[in-house]
Short mmCIF file of C-alpha atoms in Angstrom, two decimals:
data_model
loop_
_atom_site.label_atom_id
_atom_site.label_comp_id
_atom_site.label_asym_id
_atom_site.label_seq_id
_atom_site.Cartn_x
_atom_site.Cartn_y
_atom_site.Cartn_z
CA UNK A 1405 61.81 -46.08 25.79
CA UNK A 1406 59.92 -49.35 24.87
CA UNK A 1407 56.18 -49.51 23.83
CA UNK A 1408 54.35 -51.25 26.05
CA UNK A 1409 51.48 -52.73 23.61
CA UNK A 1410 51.23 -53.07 19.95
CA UNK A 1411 47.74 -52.81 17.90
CA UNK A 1412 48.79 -53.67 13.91
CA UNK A 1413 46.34 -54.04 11.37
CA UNK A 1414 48.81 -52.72 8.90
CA UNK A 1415 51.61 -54.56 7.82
CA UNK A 1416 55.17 -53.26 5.60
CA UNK A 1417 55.96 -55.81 3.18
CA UNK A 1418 51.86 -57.62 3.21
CA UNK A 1419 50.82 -60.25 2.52
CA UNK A 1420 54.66 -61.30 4.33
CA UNK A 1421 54.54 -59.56 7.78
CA UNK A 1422 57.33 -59.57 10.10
CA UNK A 1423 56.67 -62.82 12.74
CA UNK A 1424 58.75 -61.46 15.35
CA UNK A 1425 56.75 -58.26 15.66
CA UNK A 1426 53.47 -60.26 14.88
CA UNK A 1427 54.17 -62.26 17.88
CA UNK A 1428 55.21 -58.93 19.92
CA UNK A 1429 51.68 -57.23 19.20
CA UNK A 1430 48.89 -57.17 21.62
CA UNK A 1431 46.50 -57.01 19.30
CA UNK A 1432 47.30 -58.10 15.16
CA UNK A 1433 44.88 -58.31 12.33
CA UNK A 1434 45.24 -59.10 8.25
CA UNK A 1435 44.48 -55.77 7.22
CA UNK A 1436 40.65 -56.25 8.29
CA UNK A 1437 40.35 -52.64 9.97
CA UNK A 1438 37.52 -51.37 6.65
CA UNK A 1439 35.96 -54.49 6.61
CA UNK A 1440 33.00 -53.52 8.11
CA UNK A 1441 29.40 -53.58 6.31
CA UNK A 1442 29.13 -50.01 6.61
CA UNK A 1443 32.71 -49.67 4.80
CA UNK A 1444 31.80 -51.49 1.98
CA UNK A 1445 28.89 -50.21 1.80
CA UNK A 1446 30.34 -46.34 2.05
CA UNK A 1447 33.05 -47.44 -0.78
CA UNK A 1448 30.42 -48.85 -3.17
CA UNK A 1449 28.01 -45.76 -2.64
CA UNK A 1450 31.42 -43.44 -3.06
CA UNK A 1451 32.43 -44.98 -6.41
CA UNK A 1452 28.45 -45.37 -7.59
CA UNK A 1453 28.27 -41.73 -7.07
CA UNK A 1454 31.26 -40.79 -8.94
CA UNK A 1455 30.60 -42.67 -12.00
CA UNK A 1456 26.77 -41.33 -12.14
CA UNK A 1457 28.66 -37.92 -12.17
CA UNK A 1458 31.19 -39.41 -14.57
CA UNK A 1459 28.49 -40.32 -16.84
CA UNK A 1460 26.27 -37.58 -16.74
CA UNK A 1461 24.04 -39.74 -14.69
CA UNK A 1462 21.10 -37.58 -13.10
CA UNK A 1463 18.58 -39.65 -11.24
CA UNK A 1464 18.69 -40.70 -7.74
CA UNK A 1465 21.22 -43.33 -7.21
CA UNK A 1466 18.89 -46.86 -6.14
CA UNK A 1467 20.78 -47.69 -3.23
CA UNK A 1468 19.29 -49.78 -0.42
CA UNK A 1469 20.60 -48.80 2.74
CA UNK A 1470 21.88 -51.65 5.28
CA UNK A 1471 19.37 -53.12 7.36
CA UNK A 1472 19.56 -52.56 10.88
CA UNK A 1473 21.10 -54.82 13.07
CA UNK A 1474 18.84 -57.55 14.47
CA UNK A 1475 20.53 -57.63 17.97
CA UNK A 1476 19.21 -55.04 20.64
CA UNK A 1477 21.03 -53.29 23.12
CA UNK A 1478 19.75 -52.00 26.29
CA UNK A 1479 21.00 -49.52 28.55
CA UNK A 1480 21.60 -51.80 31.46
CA UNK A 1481 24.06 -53.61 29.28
CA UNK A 1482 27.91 -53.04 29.78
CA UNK A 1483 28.78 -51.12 27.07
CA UNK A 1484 32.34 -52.46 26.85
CA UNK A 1485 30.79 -55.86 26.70
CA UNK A 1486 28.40 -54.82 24.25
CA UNK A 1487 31.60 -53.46 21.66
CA UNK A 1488 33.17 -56.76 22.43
CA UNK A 1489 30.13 -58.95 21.22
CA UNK A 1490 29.97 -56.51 18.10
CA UNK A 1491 33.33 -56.99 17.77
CA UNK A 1492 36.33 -58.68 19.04
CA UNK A 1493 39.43 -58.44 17.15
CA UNK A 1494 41.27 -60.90 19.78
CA UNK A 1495 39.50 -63.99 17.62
CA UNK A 1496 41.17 -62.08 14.38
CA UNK A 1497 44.67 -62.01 16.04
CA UNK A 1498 44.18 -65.59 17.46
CA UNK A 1499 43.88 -66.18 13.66
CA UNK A 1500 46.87 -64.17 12.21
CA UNK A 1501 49.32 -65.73 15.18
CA UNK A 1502 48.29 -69.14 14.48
CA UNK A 1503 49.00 -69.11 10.93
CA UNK A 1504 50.59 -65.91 9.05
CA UNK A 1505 51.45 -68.09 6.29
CA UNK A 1506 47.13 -67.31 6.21
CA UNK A 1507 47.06 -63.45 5.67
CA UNK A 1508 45.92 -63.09 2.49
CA UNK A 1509 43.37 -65.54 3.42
CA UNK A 1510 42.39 -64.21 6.23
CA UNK A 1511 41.65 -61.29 4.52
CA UNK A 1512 40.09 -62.46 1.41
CA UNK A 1513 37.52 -64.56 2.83
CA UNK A 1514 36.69 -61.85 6.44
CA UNK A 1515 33.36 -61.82 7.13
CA UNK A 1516 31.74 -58.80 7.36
CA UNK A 1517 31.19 -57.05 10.51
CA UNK A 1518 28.95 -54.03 11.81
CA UNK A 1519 30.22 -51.54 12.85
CA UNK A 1520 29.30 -49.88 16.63
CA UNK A 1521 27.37 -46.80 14.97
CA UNK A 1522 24.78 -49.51 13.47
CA UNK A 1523 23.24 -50.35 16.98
CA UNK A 1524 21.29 -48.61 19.10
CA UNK A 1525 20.88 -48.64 22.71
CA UNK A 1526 17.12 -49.08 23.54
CA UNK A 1527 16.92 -46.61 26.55
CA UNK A 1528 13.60 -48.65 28.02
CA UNK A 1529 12.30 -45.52 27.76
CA UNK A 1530 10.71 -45.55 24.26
CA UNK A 1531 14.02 -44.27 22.56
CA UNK A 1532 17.49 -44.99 21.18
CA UNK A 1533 20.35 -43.18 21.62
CA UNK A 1534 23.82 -44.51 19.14
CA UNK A 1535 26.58 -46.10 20.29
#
């Protein structure tokens, strides 16, 4: 009858979060779970899109897409270690528990991260294959 973990990125009542289950959580973020480069990215090409149709807009939308990643992956590489040096929300709840009073800042000033689907693994065998 008890849950053994919590993950929380979402919060009732934000930017004012409940400390008791903040401190309770395994893992607890600001909000941060879109806050990807590919997100953004996905949102701005999303609303573009929709006001070119709005507008009556007919050309192809100039949108440059995200450069890849500069960090390689190779197969030999633990992949669990891998998502962890892509990303590793324990720094982002290390931030949220050691000041709360911080969430909107937290949030407002994230920076960016890629998301897993960005990277390749280089298979040493003249291909990729996505994470």
């Amino acid at each position: 009858g008890k849950i053994g973990d919590i993950v929380i990125d979402v919060w009732e009542g934000e930017p004012e979060i409940n400390l008791e289950l903040l401190e309770a959580a395994f893992i607890a973020t600001p909000h941060i779970a879109g806050y990807s480069s590919e997100g953004k990215f996905n949102a701005t090409k999303i609303v573009l899109q929709q006001f070119a149709d709005f507008s009556g807009y007919k050309e192809e939308l100039p949108i440059t897409p995200l450069p890849s990643p500069e960090r390689k992956i190779t197969s030999t590489e633990n992949i669990a270690s891998v998502l962890l040096s892509i990303y590793n929300p324990a720094v982002d709840c290390e931030a949220l528990k050691k000041a709360p009073r911080l969430f909107e800042e937290l949030r407002n000033n994230y920076n960016f991260r890629r998301e897993p689907s960005a990277y390749g693994i280089d298979t040493n065998m003249g291909g990729s294959i996505e994470l």
